[in-house]
mmCIF file of C-alpha atoms in Angstrom:
data_model
loop_
_atom_site.group_PDB
_atom_site.id
_atom_site.type_symbol
_atom_site.label_atom_id
_atom_site.label_comp_id
_atom_site.label_asym_id
_atom_site.label_seq_id
_atom_site.Cartn_x
_atom_site.Cartn_y
_atom_site.Cartn_z
ATOM 1 C CA MET A 486 22.615 -16.837 14.238
ATOM 2 C CA LYS A 487 22.064 -13.320 12.840
ATOM 3 C CA ARG A 488 20.248 -14.734 9.814
ATOM 4 C CA SER A 489 17.991 -16.819 12.040
ATOM 5 C CA ILE A 490 17.077 -13.777 14.123
ATOM 6 C CA ALA A 491 16.428 -11.693 11.002
ATOM 7 C CA PHE A 492 14.280 -14.452 9.495
ATOM 8 C CA LEU A 493 12.308 -14.857 12.729
ATOM 9 C CA PHE A 494 11.758 -11.101 12.968
ATOM 10 C CA SER A 495 10.590 -10.993 9.353
ATOM 11 C CA ALA A 496 8.215 -13.924 9.849
ATOM 12 C CA LEU A 497 6.719 -12.396 12.981
ATOM 13 C CA LEU A 498 6.295 -9.087 11.209
ATOM 14 C CA LEU A 499 4.564 -10.623 8.207
ATOM 15 C CA TRP A 500 2.235 -13.067 9.951
ATOM 16 C CA GLY A 501 1.592 -11.268 13.226
ATOM 17 C CA ILE A 502 0.741 -7.939 11.685
ATOM 18 C CA ASP A 503 -3.018 -8.150 12.296
ATOM 19 C CA ALA A 504 -2.421 -7.351 15.974
ATOM 20 C CA TRP A 505 -1.006 -3.958 14.922
ATOM 21 C CA ALA A 506 -3.827 -3.073 12.540
ATOM 22 C CA ASP A 507 -5.330 0.389 12.841
ATOM 23 C CA SER A 508 -8.939 0.951 11.993
ATOM 24 C CA TYR A 509 -9.683 1.750 8.381
ATOM 25 C CA SER A 510 -11.187 5.136 9.207
ATOM 26 C CA ASP A 511 -8.075 6.164 11.178
ATOM 27 C CA THR A 512 -5.858 5.264 8.225
ATOM 28 C CA VAL A 513 -8.068 7.136 5.756
ATOM 29 C CA THR A 514 -7.938 10.163 8.078
ATOM 30 C CA LEU A 515 -4.117 10.025 8.072
ATOM 31 C CA PHE A 516 -4.052 10.125 4.268
ATOM 32 C CA ARG A 517 -6.737 12.850 4.143
ATOM 33 C CA ASN A 518 -4.455 15.030 6.297
ATOM 34 C CA ALA A 519 -1.232 14.186 4.448
ATOM 35 C CA GLY A 520 -0.644 17.023 2.028
ATOM 36 C CA GLY A 521 -0.859 15.944 -1.610
ATOM 37 C CA SER A 522 -2.715 12.685 -0.979
ATOM 38 C CA ALA A 523 -5.620 14.699 0.496
ATOM 39 C CA ALA A 524 -6.470 16.200 -2.888
ATOM 40 C CA PHE A 525 -6.958 12.746 -4.425
ATOM 41 C CA PHE A 526 -10.022 12.108 -2.252
ATOM 42 C CA GLN A 527 -11.843 14.995 -3.955
ATOM 43 C CA ASN A 528 -11.650 13.671 -7.510
ATOM 44 C CA CYS A 529 -11.007 9.920 -7.379
ATOM 45 C CA TYR A 530 -13.497 7.254 -8.381
ATOM 46 C CA GLY A 531 -12.482 5.150 -5.395
ATOM 47 C CA TYR A 532 -9.580 3.793 -3.388
ATOM 48 C CA ALA A 533 -8.169 0.749 -1.595
ATOM 49 C CA VAL A 534 -6.775 1.328 1.892
ATOM 50 C CA PHE A 535 -4.431 -0.957 3.845
ATOM 51 C CA PRO A 536 -4.044 0.053 7.523
ATOM 52 C CA THR A 537 -0.953 -2.120 7.995
ATOM 53 C CA ILE A 538 1.256 -3.983 5.568
ATOM 54 C CA GLY A 539 4.142 -5.949 7.060
ATOM 55 C CA LYS A 540 7.309 -6.280 5.004
ATOM 56 C CA GLY A 541 10.490 -8.191 5.772
ATOM 57 C CA GLY A 542 13.361 -9.820 4.040
ATOM 58 C CA LEU A 543 16.910 -11.004 3.879
ATOM 59 C CA ILE A 544 17.926 -11.318 0.181
ATOM 60 C CA VAL A 545 14.442 -12.750 -0.532
ATOM 61 C CA GLY A 546 11.589 -10.815 1.005
ATOM 62 C CA GLY A 547 7.874 -10.501 1.165
ATOM 63 C CA ALA A 548 5.043 -8.308 2.324
ATOM 64 C CA HIS A 549 1.387 -8.875 3.111
ATOM 65 C CA GLY A 550 -1.605 -6.852 4.238
ATOM 66 C CA ARG A 551 -5.390 -6.768 4.199
ATOM 67 C CA GLY A 552 -7.484 -3.823 3.116
ATOM 68 C CA ARG A 553 -10.852 -2.475 2.054
ATOM 69 C CA VAL A 554 -12.000 -1.064 -1.259
ATOM 70 C CA TYR A 555 -14.246 1.991 -1.559
ATOM 71 C CA ALA A 556 -16.119 3.435 -4.552
ATOM 72 C CA HIS A 557 -17.542 6.940 -4.178
ATOM 73 C CA GLU A 558 -16.782 6.772 -0.413
ATOM 74 C CA ARG A 559 -18.841 3.564 -0.054
ATOM 75 C CA TYR A 560 -17.264 0.318 1.202
ATOM 76 C CA VAL A 561 -17.682 -2.239 -1.597
ATOM 77 C CA GLY A 562 -15.255 -5.072 -0.836
ATOM 78 C CA ASP A 563 -12.134 -6.499 0.732
ATOM 79 C CA THR A 564 -8.668 -6.866 -0.717
ATOM 80 C CA SER A 565 -5.352 -8.403 0.209
ATOM 81 C CA MET A 566 -1.869 -7.576 -1.035
ATOM 82 C CA THR A 567 1.075 -9.954 -1.317
ATOM 83 C CA GLN A 568 4.513 -8.898 -2.480
ATOM 84 C CA LEU A 569 7.610 -10.933 -3.246
ATOM 85 C CA SER A 570 10.993 -9.320 -3.736
ATOM 86 C CA VAL A 571 14.499 -10.451 -4.647
ATOM 87 C CA GLY A 572 17.700 -8.475 -4.269
ATOM 88 C CA LEU A 573 19.821 -6.700 -1.723
ATOM 89 C CA GLN A 574 17.535 -6.250 1.300
ATOM 90 C CA ALA A 575 17.522 -6.790 5.041
ATOM 91 C CA GLY A 576 15.141 -5.907 7.867
ATOM 92 C CA GLY A 577 11.470 -5.483 8.507
ATOM 93 C CA GLN A 578 8.974 -2.665 8.249
ATOM 94 C CA ALA A 579 5.285 -1.898 8.710
ATOM 95 C CA TYR A 580 3.482 0.715 6.623
ATOM 96 C CA SER A 581 0.026 1.908 5.600
ATOM 97 C CA GLN A 582 -0.868 2.164 1.913
ATOM 98 C CA ILE A 583 -3.625 3.725 -0.141
ATOM 99 C CA ILE A 584 -4.260 3.225 -3.855
ATOM 100 C CA PHE A 585 -6.469 5.789 -5.603
ATOM 101 C CA PHE A 586 -8.458 4.862 -8.721
ATOM 102 C CA GLU A 587 -8.738 7.780 -11.123
ATOM 103 C CA ASP A 588 -11.813 6.487 -12.934
ATOM 104 C CA GLN A 589 -14.155 3.524 -13.298
ATOM 105 C CA ARG A 590 -11.788 1.805 -15.734
ATOM 106 C CA ALA A 591 -9.005 1.719 -13.114
ATOM 107 C CA PHE A 592 -11.475 0.622 -10.423
ATOM 108 C CA ASP A 593 -12.804 -2.192 -12.656
ATOM 109 C CA GLU A 594 -9.252 -3.297 -13.473
ATOM 110 C CA PHE A 595 -8.315 -3.487 -9.773
ATOM 111 C CA THR A 596 -11.536 -5.255 -8.731
ATOM 112 C CA SER A 597 -11.451 -7.795 -11.573
ATOM 113 C CA GLY A 598 -10.305 -10.453 -9.087
ATOM 114 C CA HIS A 599 -6.536 -10.721 -9.342
ATOM 115 C CA PHE A 600 -4.579 -7.577 -10.096
ATOM 116 C CA GLU A 601 -0.816 -6.936 -10.139
ATOM 117 C CA PHE A 602 1.482 -3.931 -10.054
ATOM 118 C CA GLY A 603 4.807 -4.659 -11.695
ATOM 119 C CA ALA A 604 8.173 -3.668 -10.325
ATOM 120 C CA ASP A 605 8.088 -0.492 -12.439
ATOM 121 C CA VAL A 606 5.279 1.146 -10.426
ATOM 122 C CA SER A 607 6.364 3.331 -7.538
ATOM 123 C CA ALA A 608 4.625 4.768 -4.501
ATOM 124 C CA VAL A 609 4.999 8.204 -2.976
ATOM 125 C CA ALA A 610 6.259 7.853 0.583
ATOM 126 C CA VAL A 611 4.610 9.938 3.287
ATOM 127 C CA THR A 612 7.197 9.690 6.064
ATOM 128 C CA ALA A 613 9.051 11.697 8.657
ATOM 129 C CA ALA A 614 12.199 11.628 6.557
ATOM 130 C CA ALA A 615 13.375 12.518 3.085
ATOM 131 C CA GLY A 616 12.708 9.958 0.396
ATOM 132 C CA ALA A 617 12.859 9.419 -3.317
ATOM 133 C CA SER A 618 11.499 6.922 -5.788
ATOM 134 C CA ALA A 619 11.883 6.318 -9.482
ATOM 135 C CA GLY A 620 9.877 4.231 -11.890
ATOM 136 C CA THR A 621 8.468 4.365 -15.372
ATOM 137 C CA ALA A 622 6.153 7.133 -14.155
ATOM 138 C CA GLY A 623 9.174 9.327 -13.515
ATOM 139 C CA ALA A 624 11.015 10.331 -10.397
ATOM 140 C CA ASN A 625 9.451 11.653 -7.189
ATOM 141 C CA ALA A 626 11.084 13.074 -4.105
ATOM 142 C CA GLY A 627 9.791 14.691 -0.967
ATOM 143 C CA ALA A 628 10.224 15.232 2.730
ATOM 144 C CA SER A 629 7.857 15.607 5.639
ATOM 145 C CA GLY A 630 7.792 16.182 9.360
ATOM 146 C CA GLY A 631 5.499 13.407 10.541
ATOM 147 C CA LYS A 632 2.322 11.440 9.904
ATOM 148 C CA LYS A 633 -0.136 14.175 10.861
ATOM 149 C CA ASP A 634 1.510 17.016 8.930
ATOM 150 C CA ALA A 635 3.145 14.995 6.177
ATOM 151 C CA SER A 636 3.861 16.606 2.865
ATOM 152 C CA THR A 637 3.272 14.486 -0.209
ATOM 153 C CA SER A 638 3.196 14.881 -3.933
ATOM 154 C CA GLY A 639 2.006 12.448 -6.541
ATOM 155 C CA ARG A 640 0.067 11.931 -9.714
ATOM 156 C CA TYR A 641 -1.943 9.265 -11.461
ATOM 157 C CA TYR A 642 -0.067 6.773 -13.591
ATOM 158 C CA LYS A 643 -2.240 4.549 -15.804
ATOM 159 C CA GLY A 644 -5.219 5.441 -13.600
ATOM 160 C CA PHE A 645 -3.584 4.674 -10.238
ATOM 161 C CA ALA A 646 -1.853 6.776 -7.563
ATOM 162 C CA ILE A 647 -0.176 5.040 -4.607
ATOM 163 C CA PHE A 648 0.871 6.564 -1.276
ATOM 164 C CA THR A 649 2.485 4.955 1.764
ATOM 165 C CA ILE A 650 3.042 6.014 5.366
ATOM 166 C CA VAL A 651 5.801 4.157 7.209
ATOM 167 C CA LYS A 652 4.673 3.059 10.672
ATOM 168 C CA GLY A 653 7.886 1.563 12.005
ATOM 169 C CA GLY A 654 10.801 -0.776 11.529
ATOM 170 C CA ALA A 655 14.006 -0.542 9.570
ATOM 171 C CA MET A 656 14.487 -1.875 6.081
ATOM 172 C CA PHE A 657 17.358 -1.524 3.634
ATOM 173 C CA GLN A 658 16.186 -2.464 0.171
ATOM 174 C CA ALA A 659 17.605 -2.389 -3.341
ATOM 175 C CA SER A 660 15.476 -5.080 -4.914
ATOM 176 C CA VAL A 661 12.917 -5.876 -7.580
ATOM 177 C CA ALA A 662 9.384 -6.474 -6.338
ATOM 178 C CA GLY A 663 5.840 -6.652 -7.613
ATOM 179 C CA GLN A 664 2.553 -6.498 -5.723
ATOM 180 C CA ARG A 665 -0.364 -8.865 -6.307
ATOM 181 C CA PHE A 666 -3.877 -8.021 -5.097
ATOM 182 C CA LYS A 667 -6.949 -10.164 -4.556
ATOM 183 C CA TYR A 668 -10.413 -8.618 -4.358
ATOM 184 C CA THR A 669 -13.607 -10.004 -2.851
ATOM 185 C CA ARG A 670 -16.879 -8.122 -3.239
ATOM 186 C CA LYS A 671 -18.690 -7.214 -0.022
ATOM 187 C CA THR A 672 -21.633 -9.533 0.591
#
């Protein structure tokens, strides 16, 4: 019974997430006011912003969200993110994510059609609690008081910098996951 409830919650979170979606400009504003991520807007080539990504799992998990891609502050296309994960995990969570592109090479790589981040790439969490992450880019840790006054720190790794803001839910996770992105140019 508990597994059925957890699975149902995860499914609702993943497929019903569009009803929770914030506007893109509101999400960009959150990241612009979030400590270290704010500085990336001043010198990046572009970015992809996801107002809401829904994530859930019980042993096997997944996440999905839709976003927009910007180059030099101009909207140039749409993107979607899908993530599969395997390992010790349970629960569901919603979060916002932004991916900064350091230069045109990184932007071109992301917008080539199908792009993937492996399990070794980590994001800097902008949350109301302490957090830590480790990956091949090194270890990061930080703490913040809330979305509007969040403190973040991060750096580019292979031309990309990723930040997340948790919106709600509870998720325990010790798993391996990778993110796959699809890009469609604005018509």
